[in-house]
Amino acid sequence: MAQSPDPRGPVRASWLALPPEPWKNGGGVTRTLAVDPAGRWRVSIADIDRDGPYSRFSGYDRVSVVLAGDGVMLQGEGVSVALRPREPAVFGGDALLQSTLVGGPVRVLNLFVLRGAATASVTCSGAAAQRAEVGSLLAGVDERAVTRLVVTAQDYQISRVANACTAATQNDFAVILDITVQESVPN
């Protein structure tokens, strides 16, 4: 079951133990790691085993990172996005896209951020660090609204304290997601 951020401290779990949920189009399965109860963001890992339609998420910006496999090409409606191993790719969820696998099945980490309601930065750590940001800067952000997830090859950590979760070592590959939601801040 997906985790919600725990204000008391980091939670570690194996995402491999999460039940896979089949896609409506039958093109793969997904495991939801974490979701904002208000629907402002969601983090999941998808296993894609064949070419086909890519899920549309109108109103959301997406960041995707290939965790396993050679990659995926997304094309449609004037949009072309290359999802490559260990590189965060940012794209809008509004377009109808077709996916073409590069060299076979892939496993992809996906972050969905509701435009205007949240921002996120995604960093791939390890030997060749990469970083991407999604969403516009938010005025009056409450630091308590930051959620951090660290996803590795087999497990993940989630915390409401931004620096509470870290990768095991500097050379271990991990995807670090820092998500900030727009909440009203008292003046």
JSON list of C-alpha atoms in Angstrom, two decimals:
[
{"chain": "A", "resi": 1, "resn": "MET", "atom": "CA", "xyz": [0.00, 0.00, 0.00]},
{"chain": "A", "resi": 2, "resn": "ALA", "atom": "CA", "xyz": [1.24, 3.52, -0.74]},
{"chain": "A", "resi": 3, "resn": "GLN", "atom": "CA", "xyz": [2.79, 5.41, 2.11]},
{"chain": "A", "resi": 4, "resn": "SER", "atom": "CA", "xyz": [1.82, 8.87, 3.26]},
{"chain": "A", "resi": 5, "resn": "PRO", "atom": "CA", "xyz": [4.55, 11.01, 4.76]},
{"chain": "A", "resi": 6, "resn": "ASP", "atom": "CA", "xyz": [4.93, 10.41, 8.48]},
{"chain": "A", "resi": 7, "resn": "PRO", "atom": "CA", "xyz": [5.67, 13.62, 10.40]},
{"chain": "A", "resi": 8, "resn": "ARG", "atom": "CA", "xyz": [7.52, 11.63, 13.09]},
{"chain": "A", "resi": 9, "resn": "GLY", "atom": "CA", "xyz": [10.43, 10.59, 10.91]},
{"chain": "A", "resi": 10, "resn": "PRO", "atom": "CA", "xyz": [11.56, 8.49, 7.96]},
{"chain": "A", "resi": 11, "resn": "VAL", "atom": "CA", "xyz": [9.88, 5.24, 6.99]},
{"chain": "A", "resi": 12, "resn": "ARG", "atom": "CA", "xyz": [11.82, 2.61, 5.01]},
{"chain": "A", "resi": 13, "resn": "ALA", "atom": "CA", "xyz": [10.12, -0.14, 3.01]},
{"chain": "A", "resi": 14, "resn": "SER", "atom": "CA", "xyz": [10.72, -2.43, 0.05]},
{"chain": "A", "resi": 15, "resn": "TRP", "atom": "CA", "xyz": [8.81, -1.19, -2.96]},
{"chain": "A", "resi": 16, "resn": "LEU", "atom": "CA", "xyz": [9.16, -4.69, -4.42]},
{"chain": "A", "resi": 17, "resn": "ALA", "atom": "CA", "xyz": [6.73, -5.82, -1.70]},
{"chain": "A", "resi": 18, "resn": "LEU", "atom": "CA", "xyz": [4.04, -3.37, -2.87]},
{"chain": "A", "resi": 19, "resn": "PRO", "atom": "CA", "xyz": [1.26, -5.04, -4.85]},
{"chain": "A", "resi": 20, "resn": "PRO", "atom": "CA", "xyz": [1.47, -4.39, -8.60]},
{"chain": "A", "resi": 21, "resn": "GLU", "atom": "CA", "xyz": [-1.62, -2.74, -10.08]},
{"chain": "A", "resi": 22, "resn": "PRO", "atom": "CA", "xyz": [-2.32, -3.46, -13.78]},
{"chain": "A", "resi": 23, "resn": "TRP", "atom": "CA", "xyz": [-2.65, -0.54, -16.15]},
{"chain": "A", "resi": 24, "resn": "LYS", "atom": "CA", "xyz": [-6.05, -0.05, -17.73]},
{"chain": "A", "resi": 25, "resn": "ASN", "atom": "CA", "xyz": [-4.49, -0.51, -21.20]},
{"chain": "A", "resi": 26, "resn": "GLY", "atom": "CA", "xyz": [-2.74, -3.75, -20.21]},
{"chain": "A", "resi": 27, "resn": "GLY", "atom": "CA", "xyz": [0.70, -2.42, -21.20]},
{"chain": "A", "resi": 28, "resn": "GLY", "atom": "CA", "xyz": [2.29, -2.83, -17.79]},
{"chain": "A", "resi": 29, "resn": "VAL", "atom": "CA", "xyz": [1.89, -2.62, -14.04]},
{"chain": "A", "resi": 30, "resn": "THR", "atom": "CA", "xyz": [2.59, 0.07, -11.46]},
{"chain": "A", "resi": 31, "resn": "ARG", "atom": "CA", "xyz": [3.35, 0.20, -7.74]},
{"chain": "A", "resi": 32, "resn": "THR", "atom": "CA", "xyz": [2.36, 3.36, -5.87]},
{"chain": "A", "resi": 33, "resn": "LEU", "atom": "CA", "xyz": [5.06, 4.36, -3.38]},
{"chain": "A", "resi": 34, "resn": "ALA", "atom": "CA", "xyz": [3.48, 7.53, -2.02]},
{"chain": "A", "resi": 35, "resn": "VAL", "atom": "CA", "xyz": [0.56, 9.79, -2.74]},
{"chain": "A", "resi": 36, "resn": "ASP", "atom": "CA", "xyz": [-0.59, 13.14, -1.40]},
{"chain": "A", "resi": 37, "resn": "PRO", "atom": "CA", "xyz": [-4.07, 12.70, 0.12]},
{"chain": "A", "resi": 38, "resn": "ALA", "atom": "CA", "xyz": [-5.17, 15.94, -1.58]},
{"chain": "A", "resi": 39, "resn": "GLY", "atom": "CA", "xyz": [-4.00, 14.69, -5.00]},
{"chain": "A", "resi": 40, "resn": "ARG", "atom": "CA", "xyz": [-1.23, 17.27, -5.47]},
{"chain": "A", "resi": 41, "resn": "TRP", "atom": "CA", "xyz": [1.47, 14.65, -6.17]},
{"chain": "A", "resi": 42, "resn": "ARG", "atom": "CA", "xyz": [2.05, 10.94, -6.59]},
{"chain": "A", "resi": 43, "resn": "VAL", "atom": "CA", "xyz": [5.15, 8.72, -6.87]},
{"chain": "A", "resi": 44, "resn": "SER", "atom": "CA", "xyz": [5.02, 5.29, -8.48]},
{"chain": "A", "resi": 45, "resn": "ILE", "atom": "CA", "xyz": [7.20, 2.71, -10.22]},
{"chain": "A", "resi": 46, "resn": "ALA", "atom": "CA", "xyz": [5.94, 1.24, -13.49]},
{"chain": "A", "resi": 47, "resn": "ASP", "atom": "CA", "xyz": [7.04, -1.92, -15.27]},
{"chain": "A", "resi": 48, "resn": "ILE", "atom": "CA", "xyz": [6.53, -1.48, -19.01]},
{"chain": "A", "resi": 49, "resn": "ASP", "atom": "CA", "xyz": [6.79, -4.64, -21.09]},
{"chain": "A", "resi": 50, "resn": "ARG", "atom": "CA", "xyz": [5.57, -3.53, -24.52]},
{"chain": "A", "resi": 51, "resn": "ASP", "atom": "CA", "xyz": [5.08, -0.53, -26.80]},
{"chain": "A", "resi": 52, "resn": "GLY", "atom": "CA", "xyz": [1.76, 1.26, -26.54]},
{"chain": "A", "resi": 53, "resn": "PRO", "atom": "CA", "xyz": [-0.17, 4.26, -25.25]},
{"chain": "A", "resi": 54, "resn": "TYR", "atom": "CA", "xyz": [1.41, 6.15, -22.36]},
{"chain": "A", "resi": 55, "resn": "SER", "atom": "CA", "xyz": [-0.90, 7.27, -19.57]},
{"chain": "A", "resi": 56, "resn": "ARG", "atom": "CA", "xyz": [-2.25, 10.80, -19.84]},
{"chain": "A", "resi": 57, "resn": "PHE", "atom": "CA", "xyz": [-2.39, 12.95, -16.68]},
{"chain": "A", "resi": 58, "resn": "SER", "atom": "CA", "xyz": [-3.99, 16.27, -17.64]},
{"chain": "A", "resi": 59, "resn": "GLY", "atom": "CA", "xyz": [-3.01, 19.17, -15.38]},
{"chain": "A", "resi": 60, "resn": "TYR", "atom": "CA", "xyz": [0.06, 17.39, -14.04]},
{"chain": "A", "resi": 61, "resn": "ASP", "atom": "CA", "xyz": [3.74, 17.77, -14.82]},
{"chain": "A", "resi": 62, "resn": "ARG", "atom": "CA", "xyz": [5.77, 14.58, -14.81]},
{"chain": "A", "resi": 63, "resn": "VAL", "atom": "CA", "xyz": [9.32, 13.57, -14.03]},
{"chain": "A", "resi": 64, "resn": "SER", "atom": "CA", "xyz": [10.34, 10.06, -15.08]},
{"chain": "A", "resi": 65, "resn": "VAL", "atom": "CA", "xyz": [13.58, 8.15, -14.45]},
{"chain": "A", "resi": 66, "resn": "VAL", "atom": "CA", "xyz": [14.39, 4.76, -16.00]},
{"chain": "A", "resi": 67, "resn": "LEU", "atom": "CA", "xyz": [15.55, 2.51, -13.14]},
{"chain": "A", "resi": 68, "resn": "ALA", "atom": "CA", "xyz": [16.09, -0.66, -15.21]},
{"chain": "A", "resi": 69, "resn": "GLY", "atom": "CA", "xyz": [16.26, -1.30, -18.95]},
{"chain": "A", "resi": 70, "resn": "ASP", "atom": "CA", "xyz": [17.58, 0.74, -21.86]},
{"chain": "A", "resi": 71, "resn": "GLY", "atom": "CA", "xyz": [14.89, 3.41, -22.10]},
{"chain": "A", "resi": 72, "resn": "VAL", "atom": "CA", "xyz": [11.62, 4.52, -23.65]},
{"chain": "A", "resi": 73, "resn": "MET", "atom": "CA", "xyz": [10.81, 6.98, -26.43]},
{"chain": "A", "resi": 74, "resn": "LEU", "atom": "CA", "xyz": [7.58, 8.94, -25.99]},
{"chain": "A", "resi": 75, "resn": "GLN", "atom": "CA", "xyz": [6.03, 10.68, -29.00]},
{"chain": "A", "resi": 76, "resn": "GLY", "atom": "CA", "xyz": [2.77, 12.35, -29.90]},
{"chain": "A", "resi": 77, "resn": "GLU", "atom": "CA", "xyz": [0.96, 15.69, -30.27]},
{"chain": "A", "resi": 78, "resn": "GLY", "atom": "CA", "xyz": [4.18, 17.51, -31.20]},
{"chain": "A", "resi": 79, "resn": "VAL", "atom": "CA", "xyz": [6.02, 16.13, -28.16]},
{"chain": "A", "resi": 80, "resn": "SER", "atom": "CA", "xyz": [9.08, 13.88, -28.17]},
{"chain": "A", "resi": 81, "resn": "VAL", "atom": "CA", "xyz": [10.63, 12.75, -24.87]},
{"chain": "A", "resi": 82, "resn": "ALA", "atom": "CA", "xyz": [13.50, 10.30, -24.37]},
{"chain": "A", "resi": 83, "resn": "LEU", "atom": "CA", "xyz": [13.42, 8.44, -21.06]},
{"chain": "A", "resi": 84, "resn": "ARG", "atom": "CA", "xyz": [16.97, 7.28, -20.40]},
{"chain": "A", "resi": 85, "resn": "PRO", "atom": "CA", "xyz": [18.52, 5.25, -17.59]},
{"chain": "A", "resi": 86, "resn": "ARG", "atom": "CA", "xyz": [19.33, 7.32, -14.50]},
{"chain": "A", "resi": 87, "resn": "GLU", "atom": "CA", "xyz": [18.37, 10.65, -16.11]},
{"chain": "A", "resi": 88, "resn": "PRO", "atom": "CA", "xyz": [15.30, 12.58, -14.94]},
{"chain": "A", "resi": 89, "resn": "ALA", "atom": "CA", "xyz": [13.08, 13.66, -17.86]},
{"chain": "A", "resi": 90, "resn": "VAL", "atom": "CA", "xyz": [10.49, 16.42, -17.33]},
{"chain": "A", "resi": 91, "resn": "PHE", "atom": "CA", "xyz": [7.36, 16.63, -19.49]},
{"chain": "A", "resi": 92, "resn": "GLY", "atom": "CA", "xyz": [3.72, 17.66, -19.31]},
{"chain": "A", "resi": 93, "resn": "GLY", "atom": "CA", "xyz": [1.13, 14.99, -18.64]},
{"chain": "A", "resi": 94, "resn": "ASP", "atom": "CA", "xyz": [-1.45, 16.58, -20.96]},
{"chain": "A", "resi": 95, "resn": "ALA", "atom": "CA", "xyz": [-0.33, 15.12, -24.29]},
{"chain": "A", "resi": 96, "resn": "LEU", "atom": "CA", "xyz": [-1.47, 11.80, -25.71]},
{"chain": "A", "resi": 97, "resn": "LEU", "atom": "CA", "xyz": [1.79, 9.89, -26.10]},
{"chain": "A", "resi": 98, "resn": "GLN", "atom": "CA", "xyz": [2.85, 6.57, -27.57]},
{"chain": "A", "resi": 99, "resn": "SER", "atom": "CA", "xyz": [5.72, 4.70, -25.95]},
{"chain": "A", "resi": 100, "resn": "THR", "atom": "CA", "xyz": [8.36, 2.73, -27.83]},
{"chain": "A", "resi": 101, "resn": "LEU", "atom": "CA", "xyz": [10.69, 0.58, -25.74]},
{"chain": "A", "resi": 102, "resn": "VAL", "atom": "CA", "xyz": [14.42, 0.80, -26.46]},
{"chain": "A", "resi": 103, "resn": "GLY", "atom": "CA", "xyz": [15.86, -2.71, -26.26]},
{"chain": "A", "resi": 104, "resn": "GLY", "atom": "CA", "xyz": [13.11, -4.37, -24.24]},
{"chain": "A", "resi": 105, "resn": "PRO", "atom": "CA", "xyz": [11.14, -4.02, -20.98]},
{"chain": "A", "resi": 106, "resn": "VAL", "atom": "CA", "xyz": [11.87, -1.15, -18.56]},
{"chain": "A", "resi": 107, "resn": "ARG", "atom": "CA", "xyz": [11.14, -0.10, -15.00]},
{"chain": "A", "resi": 108, "resn": "VAL", "atom": "CA", "xyz": [10.39, 3.63, -14.62]},
{"chain": "A", "resi": 109, "resn": "LEU", "atom": "CA", "xyz": [10.04, 5.81, -11.53]},
{"chain": "A", "resi": 110, "resn": "ASN", "atom": "CA", "xyz": [7.31, 8.42, -12.10]},
{"chain": "A", "resi": 111, "resn": "LEU", "atom": "CA", "xyz": [6.52, 11.60, -10.20]},
{"chain": "A", "resi": 112, "resn": "PHE", "atom": "CA", "xyz": [3.27, 13.42, -10.97]},
{"chain": "A", "resi": 113, "resn": "VAL", "atom": "CA", "xyz": [2.95, 17.01, -9.70]},
{"chain": "A", "resi": 114, "resn": "LEU", "atom": "CA", "xyz": [-0.28, 19.02, -9.97]},
{"chain": "A", "resi": 115, "resn": "ARG", "atom": "CA", "xyz": [0.54, 22.27, -11.76]},
{"chain": "A", "resi": 116, "resn": "GLY", "atom": "CA", "xyz": [0.21, 25.31, -9.49]},
{"chain": "A", "resi": 117, "resn": "ALA", "atom": "CA", "xyz": [-0.20, 23.19, -6.36]},
{"chain": "A", "resi": 118, "resn": "ALA", "atom": "CA", "xyz": [3.25, 21.67, -5.87]},
{"chain": "A", "resi": 119, "resn": "THR", "atom": "CA", "xyz": [6.87, 21.78, -6.97]},
{"chain": "A", "resi": 120, "resn": "ALA", "atom": "CA", "xyz": [9.50, 19.09, -6.94]},
{"chain": "A", "resi": 121, "resn": "SER", "atom": "CA", "xyz": [13.16, 18.50, -7.57]},
{"chain": "A", "resi": 122, "resn": "VAL", "atom": "CA", "xyz": [14.40, 15.10, -8.64]},
{"chain": "A", "resi": 123, "resn": "THR", "atom": "CA", "xyz": [18.08, 14.24, -8.28]},
{"chain": "A", "resi": 124, "resn": "CYS", "atom": "CA", "xyz": [19.73, 11.05, -9.48]},
{"chain": "A", "resi": 125, "resn": "SER", "atom": "CA", "xyz": [22.71, 10.46, -7.23]},
{"chain": "A", "resi": 126, "resn": "GLY", "atom": "CA", "xyz": [25.71, 8.24, -7.74]},
{"chain": "A", "resi": 127, "resn": "ALA", "atom": "CA", "xyz": [28.58, 8.31, -10.21]},
{"chain": "A", "resi": 128, "resn": "ALA", "atom": "CA", "xyz": [26.86, 10.59, -12.78]},
{"chain": "A", "resi": 129, "resn": "ALA", "atom": "CA", "xyz": [24.47, 12.83, -10.84]},
{"chain": "A", "resi": 130, "resn": "GLN", "atom": "CA", "xyz": [21.55, 14.41, -12.75]},
{"chain": "A", "resi": 131, "resn": "ARG", "atom": "CA", "xyz": [18.91, 16.87, -11.52]},
{"chain": "A", "resi": 132, "resn": "ALA", "atom": "CA", "xyz": [15.54, 18.14, -12.79]},
{"chain": "A", "resi": 133, "resn": "GLU", "atom": "CA", "xyz": [12.91, 20.48, -11.38]},
{"chain": "A", "resi": 134, "resn": "VAL", "atom": "CA", "xyz": [9.21, 20.69, -12.11]},
{"chain": "A", "resi": 135, "resn": "GLY", "atom": "CA", "xyz": [6.55, 23.26, -11.22]},
{"chain": "A", "resi": 136, "resn": "SER", "atom": "CA", "xyz": [6.81, 26.99, -10.72]},
{"chain": "A", "resi": 137, "resn": "LEU", "atom": "CA", "xyz": [8.22, 28.69, -7.65]},
{"chain": "A", "resi": 138, "resn": "LEU", "atom": "CA", "xyz": [5.63, 28.99, -4.94]},
{"chain": "A", "resi": 139, "resn": "ALA", "atom": "CA", "xyz": [5.31, 32.07, -2.75]},
{"chain": "A", "resi": 140, "resn": "GLY", "atom": "CA", "xyz": [4.91, 31.59, 0.99]},
{"chain": "A", "resi": 141, "resn": "VAL", "atom": "CA", "xyz": [5.93, 27.93, 1.10]},
{"chain": "A", "resi": 142, "resn": "ASP", "atom": "CA", "xyz": [5.77, 26.32, 4.53]},
{"chain": "A", "resi": 143, "resn": "GLU", "atom": "CA", "xyz": [8.93, 24.22, 5.07]},
{"chain": "A", "resi": 144, "resn": "ARG", "atom": "CA", "xyz": [6.83, 21.64, 6.92]},
{"chain": "A", "resi": 145, "resn": "ALA", "atom": "CA", "xyz": [5.17, 20.90, 3.59]},
{"chain": "A", "resi": 146, "resn": "VAL", "atom": "CA", "xyz": [8.34, 19.32, 2.16]},
{"chain": "A", "resi": 147, "resn": "THR", "atom": "CA", "xyz": [8.29, 15.55, 1.61]},
{"chain": "A", "resi": 148, "resn": "ARG", "atom": "CA", "xyz": [11.44, 13.62, 0.70]},
{"chain": "A", "resi": 149, "resn": "LEU", "atom": "CA", "xyz": [11.58, 10.21, -0.92]},
{"chain": "A", "resi": 150, "resn": "VAL", "atom": "CA", "xyz": [14.77, 8.31, -1.65]},
{"chain": "A", "resi": 151, "resn": "VAL", "atom": "CA", "xyz": [14.29, 5.38, -4.05]},
{"chain": "A", "resi": 152, "resn": "THR", "atom": "CA", "xyz": [16.98, 2.74, -4.67]},
{"chain": "A", "resi": 153, "resn": "ALA", "atom": "CA", "xyz": [17.02, -0.51, -6.63]},
{"chain": "A", "resi": 154, "resn": "GLN", "atom": "CA", "xyz": [14.98, -2.36, -3.99]},
{"chain": "A", "resi": 155, "resn": "ASP", "atom": "CA", "xyz": [13.63, -0.02, -1.35]},
{"chain": "A", "resi": 156, "resn": "TYR", "atom": "CA", "xyz": [12.53, 3.51, -0.59]},
{"chain": "A", "resi": 157, "resn": "GLN", "atom": "CA", "xyz": [12.44, 5.91, 2.31]},
{"chain": "A", "resi": 158, "resn": "ILE", "atom": "CA", "xyz": [9.87, 8.63, 2.90]},
{"chain": "A", "resi": 159, "resn": "SER", "atom": "CA", "xyz": [9.93, 11.49, 5.37]},
{"chain": "A", "resi": 160, "resn": "ARG", "atom": "CA", "xyz": [8.39, 14.89, 6.04]},
{"chain": "A", "resi": 161, "resn": "VAL", "atom": "CA", "xyz": [11.86, 16.06, 7.14]},
{"chain": "A", "resi": 162, "resn": "ALA", "atom": "CA", "xyz": [13.78, 17.06, 4.02]},
{"chain": "A", "resi": 163, "resn": "ASN", "atom": "CA", "xyz": [17.21, 15.77, 5.03]},
{"chain": "A", "resi": 164, "resn": "ALA", "atom": "CA", "xyz": [16.13, 12.72, 7.04]},
{"chain": "A", "resi": 165, "resn": "CYS", "atom": "CA", "xyz": [16.45, 10.26, 4.14]},
{"chain": "A", "resi": 166, "resn": "THR", "atom": "CA", "xyz": [19.71, 9.68, 2.33]},
{"chain": "A", "resi": 167, "resn": "ALA", "atom": "CA", "xyz": [21.22, 7.15, -0.06]},
{"chain": "A", "resi": 168, "resn": "ALA", "atom": "CA", "xyz": [23.43, 4.51, 1.56]},
{"chain": "A", "resi": 169, "resn": "THR", "atom": "CA", "xyz": [26.70, 5.85, 0.12]},
{"chain": "A", "resi": 170, "resn": "GLN", "atom": "CA", "xyz": [27.74, 8.55, -2.27]},
{"chain": "A", "resi": 171, "resn": "ASN", "atom": "CA", "xyz": [28.35, 6.02, -5.08]},
{"chain": "A", "resi": 172, "resn": "ASP", "atom": "CA", "xyz": [25.06, 4.10, -4.69]},
{"chain": "A", "resi": 173, "resn": "PHE", "atom": "CA", "xyz": [22.50, 4.97, -7.33]},
{"chain": "A", "resi": 174, "resn": "ALA", "atom": "CA", "xyz": [19.41, 6.54, -5.83]},
{"chain": "A", "resi": 175, "resn": "VAL", "atom": "CA", "xyz": [16.66, 8.88, -6.97]},
{"chain": "A", "resi": 176, "resn": "ILE", "atom": "CA", "xyz": [15.98, 11.65, -4.46]},
{"chain": "A", "resi": 177, "resn": "LEU", "atom": "CA", "xyz": [12.62, 13.41, -4.74]},
{"chain": "A", "resi": 178, "resn": "ASP", "atom": "CA", "xyz": [11.89, 16.58, -2.75]},
{"chain": "A", "resi": 179, "resn": "ILE", "atom": "CA", "xyz": [8.24, 17.60, -3.10]},
{"chain": "A", "resi": 180, "resn": "THR", "atom": "CA", "xyz": [6.82, 20.87, -1.78]},
{"chain": "A", "resi": 181, "resn": "VAL", "atom": "CA", "xyz": [3.10, 21.58, -1.75]},
{"chain": "A", "resi": 182, "resn": "GLN", "atom": "CA", "xyz": [1.41, 24.96, -1.69]},
{"chain": "A", "resi": 183, "resn": "GLU", "atom": "CA", "xyz": [-0.11, 25.46, 1.72]},
{"chain": "A", "resi": 184, "resn": "SER", "atom": "CA", "xyz": [-1.32, 28.69, 3.22]},
{"chain": "A", "resi": 185, "resn": "VAL", "atom": "CA", "xyz": [1.20, 30.23, 5.55]},
{"chain": "A", "resi": 186, "resn": "PRO", "atom": "CA", "xyz": [0.03, 32.52, 8.37]},
{"chain": "A", "resi": 187, "resn": "ASN", "atom": "CA", "xyz": [1.35, 36.08, 8.06]}
]
